JSON list of C-alpha atoms in Angstrom, two decimals:
[
{"chain": "A", "resi": 1, "resn": "MET", "atom": "CA", "xyz": [-0.33, 0.13, -0.01]},
{"chain": "A", "resi": 2, "resn": "SER", "atom": "CA", "xyz": [1.53, 3.24, -0.87]},
{"chain": "A", "resi": 3, "resn": "ARG", "atom": "CA", "xyz": [1.93, 6.25, 1.53]},
{"chain": "A", "resi": 4, "resn": "ASN", "atom": "CA", "xyz": [-0.45, 8.19, -0.18]},
{"chain": "A", "resi": 5, "resn": "GLU", "atom": "CA", "xyz": [-3.20, 5.76, -0.04]},
{"chain": "A", "resi": 6, "resn": "VAL", "atom": "CA", "xyz": [-2.75, 5.26, 3.95]},
{"chain": "A", "resi": 7, "resn": "ASP", "atom": "CA", "xyz": [-2.25, 8.96, 4.15]},
{"chain": "A", "resi": 8, "resn": "ALA", "atom": "CA", "xyz": [-5.49, 9.23, 2.12]},
{"chain": "A", "resi": 9, "resn": "LEU", "atom": "CA", "xyz": [-7.20, 6.56, 4.44]},
{"chain": "A", "resi": 10, "resn": "ARG", "atom": "CA", "xyz": [-6.13, 8.32, 7.77]},
{"chain": "A", "resi": 11, "resn": "GLN", "atom": "CA", "xyz": [-7.17, 11.56, 6.38]},
{"chain": "A", "resi": 12, "resn": "ALA", "atom": "CA", "xyz": [-10.85, 10.34, 5.68]},
{"chain": "A", "resi": 13, "resn": "GLY", "atom": "CA", "xyz": [-10.81, 9.07, 9.36]},
{"chain": "A", "resi": 14, "resn": "ALA", "atom": "CA", "xyz": [-9.72, 12.40, 10.50]},
{"chain": "A", "resi": 15, "resn": "ASP", "atom": "CA", "xyz": [-12.39, 14.30, 8.41]},
{"chain": "A", "resi": 16, "resn": "THR", "atom": "CA", "xyz": [-15.27, 12.03, 9.80]},
{"chain": "A", "resi": 17, "resn": "GLY", "atom": "CA", "xyz": [-13.88, 11.89, 13.23]},
{"chain": "A", "resi": 18, "resn": "HIS", "atom": "CA", "xyz": [-12.92, 8.33, 13.25]},
{"chain": "A", "resi": 19, "resn": "ARG", "atom": "CA", "xyz": [-9.10, 8.55, 13.61]},
{"chain": "A", "resi": 20, "resn": "GLU", "atom": "CA", "xyz": [-8.81, 5.39, 15.90]},
{"chain": "A", "resi": 21, "resn": "PHE", "atom": "CA", "xyz": [-10.75, 3.27, 13.42]},
{"chain": "A", "resi": 22, "resn": "ALA", "atom": "CA", "xyz": [-8.77, 4.65, 10.54]},
{"chain": "A", "resi": 23, "resn": "GLU", "atom": "CA", "xyz": [-5.76, 3.60, 12.51]},
{"chain": "A", "resi": 24, "resn": "ARG", "atom": "CA", "xyz": [-7.37, -0.16, 12.84]},
{"chain": "A", "resi": 25, "resn": "MET", "atom": "CA", "xyz": [-8.08, -0.17, 9.05]},
{"chain": "A", "resi": 26, "resn": "VAL", "atom": "CA", "xyz": [-4.17, 0.90, 8.24]},
{"chain": "A", "resi": 27, "resn": "ARG", "atom": "CA", "xyz": [-3.11, -2.04, 10.66]},
{"chain": "A", "resi": 28, "resn": "ALA", "atom": "CA", "xyz": [-5.81, -4.38, 8.72]},
{"chain": "A", "resi": 29, "resn": "LEU", "atom": "CA", "xyz": [-4.34, -3.55, 5.27]},
{"chain": "A", "resi": 30, "resn": "ARG", "atom": "CA", "xyz": [-0.54, -4.04, 6.64]},
{"chain": "A", "resi": 31, "resn": "GLU", "atom": "CA", "xyz": [-1.55, -7.56, 8.28]},
{"chain": "A", "resi": 32, "resn": "GLY", "atom": "CA", "xyz": [-3.13, -8.45, 5.03]},
{"chain": "A", "resi": 33, "resn": "LEU", "atom": "CA", "xyz": [-0.13, -7.30, 2.74]},
{"chain": "A", "resi": 34, "resn": "GLN", "atom": "CA", "xyz": [2.33, -9.28, 5.15]},
{"chain": "A", "resi": 35, "resn": "ALA", "atom": "CA", "xyz": [0.05, -12.28, 5.05]},
{"chain": "A", "resi": 36, "resn": "LEU", "atom": "CA", "xyz": [0.70, -12.01, 1.22]},
{"chain": "A", "resi": 37, "resn": "GLU", "atom": "CA", "xyz": [4.26, -11.07, 1.30]},
{"chain": "A", "resi": 38, "resn": "ASN", "atom": "CA", "xyz": [4.41, -14.37, 3.62]},
{"chain": "A", "resi": 39, "resn": "LEU", "atom": "CA", "xyz": [2.84, -16.39, 0.90]},
{"chain": "A", "resi": 40, "resn": "PRO", "atom": "CA", "xyz": [5.37, -18.83, -0.94]},
{"chain": "A", "resi": 41, "resn": "GLY", "atom": "CA", "xyz": [6.54, -18.03, -4.30]},
{"chain": "A", "resi": 42, "resn": "GLU", "atom": "CA", "xyz": [5.02, -21.37, -5.18]},
{"chain": "A", "resi": 43, "resn": "ASP", "atom": "CA", "xyz": [1.85, -21.01, -3.82]},
{"chain": "A", "resi": 44, "resn": "GLU", "atom": "CA", "xyz": [-1.26, -21.57, -6.30]},
{"chain": "A", "resi": 45, "resn": "PHE", "atom": "CA", "xyz": [-2.44, -18.21, -5.55]},
{"chain": "A", "resi": 46, "resn": "TRP", "atom": "CA", "xyz": [0.66, -16.62, -7.52]},
{"chain": "A", "resi": 47, "resn": "ARG", "atom": "CA", "xyz": [-0.34, -18.53, -10.74]},
{"chain": "A", "resi": 48, "resn": "GLY", "atom": "CA", "xyz": [-1.80, -16.28, -13.42]},
{"chain": "A", "resi": 49, "resn": "TRP", "atom": "CA", "xyz": [0.19, -13.10, -11.99]},
{"chain": "A", "resi": 50, "resn": "ALA", "atom": "CA", "xyz": [3.01, -11.78, -13.96]},
{"chain": "A", "resi": 51, "resn": "ASN", "atom": "CA", "xyz": [5.11, -11.51, -10.90]},
{"chain": "A", "resi": 52, "resn": "ASP", "atom": "CA", "xyz": [4.95, -12.34, -6.84]},
{"chain": "A", "resi": 53, "resn": "HIS", "atom": "CA", "xyz": [5.14, -8.74, -6.17]},
{"chain": "A", "resi": 54, "resn": "VAL", "atom": "CA", "xyz": [2.63, -7.71, -3.41]},
{"chain": "A", "resi": 55, "resn": "THR", "atom": "CA", "xyz": [0.41, -4.91, -4.53]},
{"chain": "A", "resi": 56, "resn": "VAL", "atom": "CA", "xyz": [-2.81, -3.58, -3.12]},
{"chain": "A", "resi": 57, "resn": "HIS", "atom": "CA", "xyz": [-4.33, -5.04, -6.35]},
{"chain": "A", "resi": 58, "resn": "LYS", "atom": "CA", "xyz": [-3.24, -8.51, -5.61]},
{"chain": "A", "resi": 59, "resn": "LEU", "atom": "CA", "xyz": [-4.09, -8.04, -1.72]},
{"chain": "A", "resi": 60, "resn": "GLY", "atom": "CA", "xyz": [-7.96, -7.44, -2.94]},
{"chain": "A", "resi": 61, "resn": "ALA", "atom": "CA", "xyz": [-7.97, -10.64, -4.97]},
{"chain": "A", "resi": 62, "resn": "PHE", "atom": "CA", "xyz": [-5.69, -12.79, -2.12]},
{"chain": "A", "resi": 63, "resn": "VAL", "atom": "CA", "xyz": [-8.21, -11.61, 0.71]},
{"chain": "A", "resi": 64, "resn": "THR", "atom": "CA", "xyz": [-11.28, -12.43, -1.48]},
{"chain": "A", "resi": 65, "resn": "GLU", "atom": "CA", "xyz": [-9.79, -15.99, -2.38]},
{"chain": "A", "resi": 66, "resn": "ARG", "atom": "CA", "xyz": [-9.10, -16.60, 1.14]},
{"chain": "A", "resi": 67, "resn": "LEU", "atom": "CA", "xyz": [-12.26, -15.44, 2.74]},
{"chain": "A", "resi": 68, "resn": "GLU", "atom": "CA", "xyz": [-14.19, -17.57, 0.13]},
{"chain": "A", "resi": 69, "resn": "ARG", "atom": "CA", "xyz": [-11.89, -20.69, 1.63]},
{"chain": "A", "resi": 70, "resn": "ASP", "atom": "CA", "xyz": [-12.52, -19.59, 5.38]},
{"chain": "A", "resi": 71, "resn": "PRO", "atom": "CA", "xyz": [-15.32, -17.29, 5.90]},
{"chain": "A", "resi": 72, "resn": "ALA", "atom": "CA", "xyz": [-14.20, -16.98, 9.86]},
{"chain": "A", "resi": 73, "resn": "ASP", "atom": "CA", "xyz": [-10.97, -15.50, 8.93]},
{"chain": "A", "resi": 74, "resn": "ARG", "atom": "CA", "xyz": [-11.29, -12.47, 10.65]},
{"chain": "A", "resi": 75, "resn": "MET", "atom": "CA", "xyz": [-8.04, -10.96, 9.59]},
{"chain": "A", "resi": 76, "resn": "VAL", "atom": "CA", "xyz": [-8.99, -11.24, 5.77]},
{"chain": "A", "resi": 77, "resn": "ARG", "atom": "CA", "xyz": [-12.74, -10.15, 6.48]},
{"chain": "A", "resi": 78, "resn": "TRP", "atom": "CA", "xyz": [-11.22, -6.62, 8.25]},
{"chain": "A", "resi": 79, "resn": "ALA", "atom": "CA", "xyz": [-8.60, -6.16, 5.26]},
{"chain": "A", "resi": 80, "resn": "LEU", "atom": "CA", "xyz": [-11.61, -6.24, 2.68]},
{"chain": "A", "resi": 81, "resn": "VAL", "atom": "CA", "xyz": [-13.25, -3.74, 4.91]},
{"chain": "A", "resi": 82, "resn": "ALA", "atom": "CA", "xyz": [-10.32, -1.77, 5.00]},
{"chain": "A", "resi": 83, "resn": "LEU", "atom": "CA", "xyz": [-9.81, -1.74, 1.13]},
{"chain": "A", "resi": 84, "resn": "ALA", "atom": "CA", "xyz": [-13.53, -1.11, 0.64]},
{"chain": "A", "resi": 85, "resn": "LEU", "atom": "CA", "xyz": [-13.22, 2.17, 2.78]},
{"chain": "A", "resi": 86, "resn": "ALA", "atom": "CA", "xyz": [-9.67, 2.95, 1.13]},
{"chain": "A", "resi": 87, "resn": "ARG", "atom": "CA", "xyz": [-11.18, 2.72, -2.27]},
{"chain": "A", "resi": 88, "resn": "GLY", "atom": "CA", "xyz": [-14.46, 4.63, -1.23]},
{"chain": "A", "resi": 89, "resn": "ALA", "atom": "CA", "xyz": [-16.98, 1.60, -1.90]},
{"chain": "A", "resi": 90, "resn": "SER", "atom": "CA", "xyz": [-20.36, 3.07, -1.54]},
{"chain": "A", "resi": 91, "resn": "ASP", "atom": "CA", "xyz": [-21.21, 0.17, 1.34]},
{"chain": "A", "resi": 92, "resn": "GLY", "atom": "CA", "xyz": [-17.62, 0.81, 3.16]},
{"chain": "A", "resi": 93, "resn": "GLY", "atom": "CA", "xyz": [-17.53, -3.07, 3.46]},
{"chain": "A", "resi": 94, "resn": "LEU", "atom": "CA", "xyz": [-20.43, -2.83, 6.04]},
{"chain": "A", "resi": 95, "resn": "PRO", "atom": "CA", "xyz": [-22.13, -6.01, 4.71]},
{"chain": "A", "resi": 96, "resn": "LEU", "atom": "CA", "xyz": [-18.84, -8.10, 5.44]},
{"chain": "A", "resi": 97, "resn": "LEU", "atom": "CA", "xyz": [-19.44, -7.69, 9.17]},
{"chain": "A", "resi": 98, "resn": "GLY", "atom": "CA", "xyz": [-22.43, -9.80, 9.59]},
{"chain": "A", "resi": 99, "resn": "PRO", "atom": "CA", "xyz": [-20.45, -12.70, 10.75]},
{"chain": "A", "resi": 100, "resn": "VAL", "atom": "CA", "xyz": [-17.82, -10.76, 12.85]},
{"chain": "A", "resi": 101, "resn": "ILE", "atom": "CA", "xyz": [-20.85, -9.17, 14.50]},
{"chain": "A", "resi": 102, "resn": "ALA", "atom": "CA", "xyz": [-22.43, -12.84, 15.24]},
{"chain": "A", "resi": 103, "resn": "ALA", "atom": "CA", "xyz": [-19.06, -13.75, 17.09]},
{"chain": "A", "resi": 104, "resn": "ASP", "atom": "CA", "xyz": [-18.86, -10.41, 19.02]},
{"chain": "A", "resi": 105, "resn": "SER", "atom": "CA", "xyz": [-21.98, -8.19, 19.41]},
{"chain": "A", "resi": 106, "resn": "ALA", "atom": "CA", "xyz": [-19.65, -5.34, 20.59]},
{"chain": "A", "resi": 107, "resn": "VAL", "atom": "CA", "xyz": [-18.67, -5.18, 16.77]},
{"chain": "A", "resi": 108, "resn": "VAL", "atom": "CA", "xyz": [-22.06, -3.09, 16.09]},
{"chain": "A", "resi": 109, "resn": "ALA", "atom": "CA", "xyz": [-20.32, 0.10, 17.54]},
{"chain": "A", "resi": 110, "resn": "ASP", "atom": "CA", "xyz": [-17.76, -0.56, 14.10]},
{"chain": "A", "resi": 111, "resn": "ALA", "atom": "CA", "xyz": [-20.78, -0.87, 11.83]},
{"chain": "A", "resi": 112, "resn": "PHE", "atom": "CA", "xyz": [-22.01, 2.23, 12.93]},
{"chain": "A", "resi": 113, "resn": "VAL", "atom": "CA", "xyz": [-18.58, 3.77, 12.62]},
{"chain": "A", "resi": 114, "resn": "ILE", "atom": "CA", "xyz": [-18.45, 2.62, 9.07]},
{"chain": "A", "resi": 115, "resn": "ALA", "atom": "CA", "xyz": [-22.10, 3.87, 8.35]},
{"chain": "A", "resi": 116, "resn": "ASP", "atom": "CA", "xyz": [-21.10, 7.31, 9.67]},
{"chain": "A", "resi": 117, "resn": "TRP", "atom": "CA", "xyz": [-18.16, 7.33, 7.58]},
{"chain": "A", "resi": 118, "resn": "VAL", "atom": "CA", "xyz": [-19.73, 6.47, 4.37]},
{"chain": "A", "resi": 119, "resn": "GLY", "atom": "CA", "xyz": [-22.51, 8.81, 5.25]},
{"chain": "A", "resi": 120, "resn": "GLN", "atom": "CA", "xyz": [-19.95, 11.66, 5.94]},
{"chain": "A", "resi": 121, "resn": "GLU", "atom": "CA", "xyz": [-17.85, 11.18, 2.99]},
{"chain": "A", "resi": 122, "resn": "ALA", "atom": "CA", "xyz": [-20.28, 10.05, 0.24]},
{"chain": "A", "resi": 123, "resn": "GLY", "atom": "CA", "xyz": [-23.68, 11.30, 1.56]},
{"chain": "A", "resi": 124, "resn": "LEU", "atom": "CA", "xyz": [-25.11, 7.80, 1.44]},
{"chain": "A", "resi": 125, "resn": "ASP", "atom": "CA", "xyz": [-27.75, 6.28, 4.21]},
{"chain": "A", "resi": 126, "resn": "LEU", "atom": "CA", "xyz": [-26.83, 2.73, 4.98]},
{"chain": "A", "resi": 127, "resn": "THR", "atom": "CA", "xyz": [-29.71, 2.23, 7.20]},
{"chain": "A", "resi": 128, "resn": "ALA", "atom": "CA", "xyz": [-30.20, -1.16, 5.20]},
{"chain": "A", "resi": 129, "resn": "GLU", "atom": "CA", "xyz": [-26.75, -2.57, 5.06]},
{"chain": "A", "resi": 130, "resn": "LEU", "atom": "CA", "xyz": [-26.21, -1.55, 8.75]},
{"chain": "A", "resi": 131, "resn": "ARG", "atom": "CA", "xyz": [-29.77, -3.23, 9.45]},
{"chain": "A", "resi": 132, "resn": "GLU", "atom": "CA", "xyz": [-28.41, -6.27, 7.90]},
{"chain": "A", "resi": 133, "resn": "ALA", "atom": "CA", "xyz": [-25.00, -6.51, 9.69]},
{"chain": "A", "resi": 134, "resn": "CYS", "atom": "CA", "xyz": [-26.74, -5.80, 13.14]},
{"chain": "A", "resi": 135, "resn": "ALA", "atom": "CA", "xyz": [-29.27, -8.52, 12.44]},
{"chain": "A", "resi": 136, "resn": "TRP", "atom": "CA", "xyz": [-26.29, -11.17, 12.87]},
{"chain": "A", "resi": 137, "resn": "ALA", "atom": "CA", "xyz": [-26.16, -10.05, 16.39]},
{"chain": "A", "resi": 138, "resn": "ASP", "atom": "CA", "xyz": [-27.56, -12.12, 19.01]},
{"chain": "A", "resi": 139, "resn": "ARG", "atom": "CA", "xyz": [-30.25, -9.98, 20.37]},
{"chain": "A", "resi": 140, "resn": "ASP", "atom": "CA", "xyz": [-30.15, -10.99, 24.11]},
{"chain": "A", "resi": 141, "resn": "ALA", "atom": "CA", "xyz": [-26.40, -10.19, 23.79]},
{"chain": "A", "resi": 142, "resn": "LEU", "atom": "CA", "xyz": [-27.20, -6.63, 22.15]},
{"chain": "A", "resi": 143, "resn": "GLU", "atom": "CA", "xyz": [-29.67, -6.26, 25.19]},
{"chain": "A", "resi": 144, "resn": "THR", "atom": "CA", "xyz": [-27.30, -7.01, 27.65]},
{"chain": "A", "resi": 145, "resn": "LEU", "atom": "CA", "xyz": [-24.72, -4.70, 26.03]},
{"chain": "A", "resi": 146, "resn": "ALA", "atom": "CA", "xyz": [-27.10, -2.32, 25.62]},
{"chain": "A", "resi": 147, "resn": "ARG", "atom": "CA", "xyz": [-27.57, -1.87, 29.36]},
{"chain": "A", "resi": 148, "resn": "THR", "atom": "CA", "xyz": [-23.83, -0.99, 30.12]},
{"chain": "A", "resi": 149, "resn": "GLU", "atom": "CA", "xyz": [-21.86, 1.99, 30.07]},
{"chain": "A", "resi": 150, "resn": "ALA", "atom": "CA", "xyz": [-20.38, 1.51, 26.86]},
{"chain": "A", "resi": 151, "resn": "GLY", "atom": "CA", "xyz": [-23.76, 0.25, 25.38]},
{"chain": "A", "resi": 152, "resn": "GLU", "atom": "CA", "xyz": [-24.38, 3.13, 23.02]},
{"chain": "A", "resi": 153, "resn": "ALA", "atom": "CA", "xyz": [-23.85, 1.39, 19.73]},
{"chain": "A", "resi": 154, "resn": "ALA", "atom": "CA", "xyz": [-25.87, -1.78, 21.00]},
{"chain": "A", "resi": 155, "resn": "GLN", "atom": "CA", "xyz": [-28.88, 0.74, 21.85]},
{"chain": "A", "resi": 156, "resn": "ALA", "atom": "CA", "xyz": [-28.47, 2.23, 18.17]},
{"chain": "A", "resi": 157, "resn": "ALA", "atom": "CA", "xyz": [-28.36, -1.40, 17.04]},
{"chain": "A", "resi": 158, "resn": "LEU", "atom": "CA", "xyz": [-31.56, -2.40, 18.48]},
{"chain": "A", "resi": 159, "resn": "ARG", "atom": "CA", "xyz": [-33.03, 0.88, 17.27]},
{"chain": "A", "resi": 160, "resn": "VAL", "atom": "CA", "xyz": [-31.91, 0.35, 13.86]},
{"chain": "A", "resi": 161, "resn": "LEU", "atom": "CA", "xyz": [-33.24, -3.20, 13.69]},
{"chain": "A", "resi": 162, "resn": "GLU", "atom": "CA", "xyz": [-36.95, -1.86, 14.33]},
{"chain": "A", "resi": 163, "resn": "PRO", "atom": "CA", "xyz": [-39.01, -1.61, 10.91]},
{"chain": "A", "resi": 164, "resn": "GLN", "atom": "CA", "xyz": [-38.97, 1.74, 9.25]},
{"chain": "A", "resi": 165, "resn": "SER", "atom": "CA", "xyz": [-35.82, 2.98, 11.18]},
{"chain": "A", "resi": 166, "resn": "SER", "atom": "CA", "xyz": [-33.08, 5.06, 9.63]},
{"chain": "A", "resi": 167, "resn": "CYS", "atom": "CA", "xyz": [-29.50, 5.16, 11.15]},
{"chain": "A", "resi": 168, "resn": "LEU", "atom": "CA", "xyz": [-29.27, 9.05, 10.41]},
{"chain": "A", "resi": 169, "resn": "GLN", "atom": "CA", "xyz": [-32.40, 9.79, 12.67]}
]
């Protein structure tokens, strides 16, 4: 990943008020690039490529392929979310978070960050995508989390799961 791409991702995080999340996305990209770099040159992934140089384009193909083989691989899932945000995808990678939210309801906070990020950067309402991602959460776990001091995102997730709600309200 080029320095300009990293700087752009960090700047978007700063512009949207999500610096810490942007840093996590930079780390996710670096972890993905490191995994690709550690891939042996004779690995089947490299077939069809002109060389085995690590690039962001190849990272996208690599993590997509790995996610198809292992949907539980959180590293590649987060790398794909980070790529979506870095590339300005209209959904910010939000649809990728469902299985992560199923495993850890607290990740709904990240889903709201992504929805806010895309809303600020592109002016898009991701309520439908947010509702779909939050629907993966265990409702009892969300309700328990909502009753804690750090439960604001869980409370918002419960609201967004209600019909006719909008995350922009």
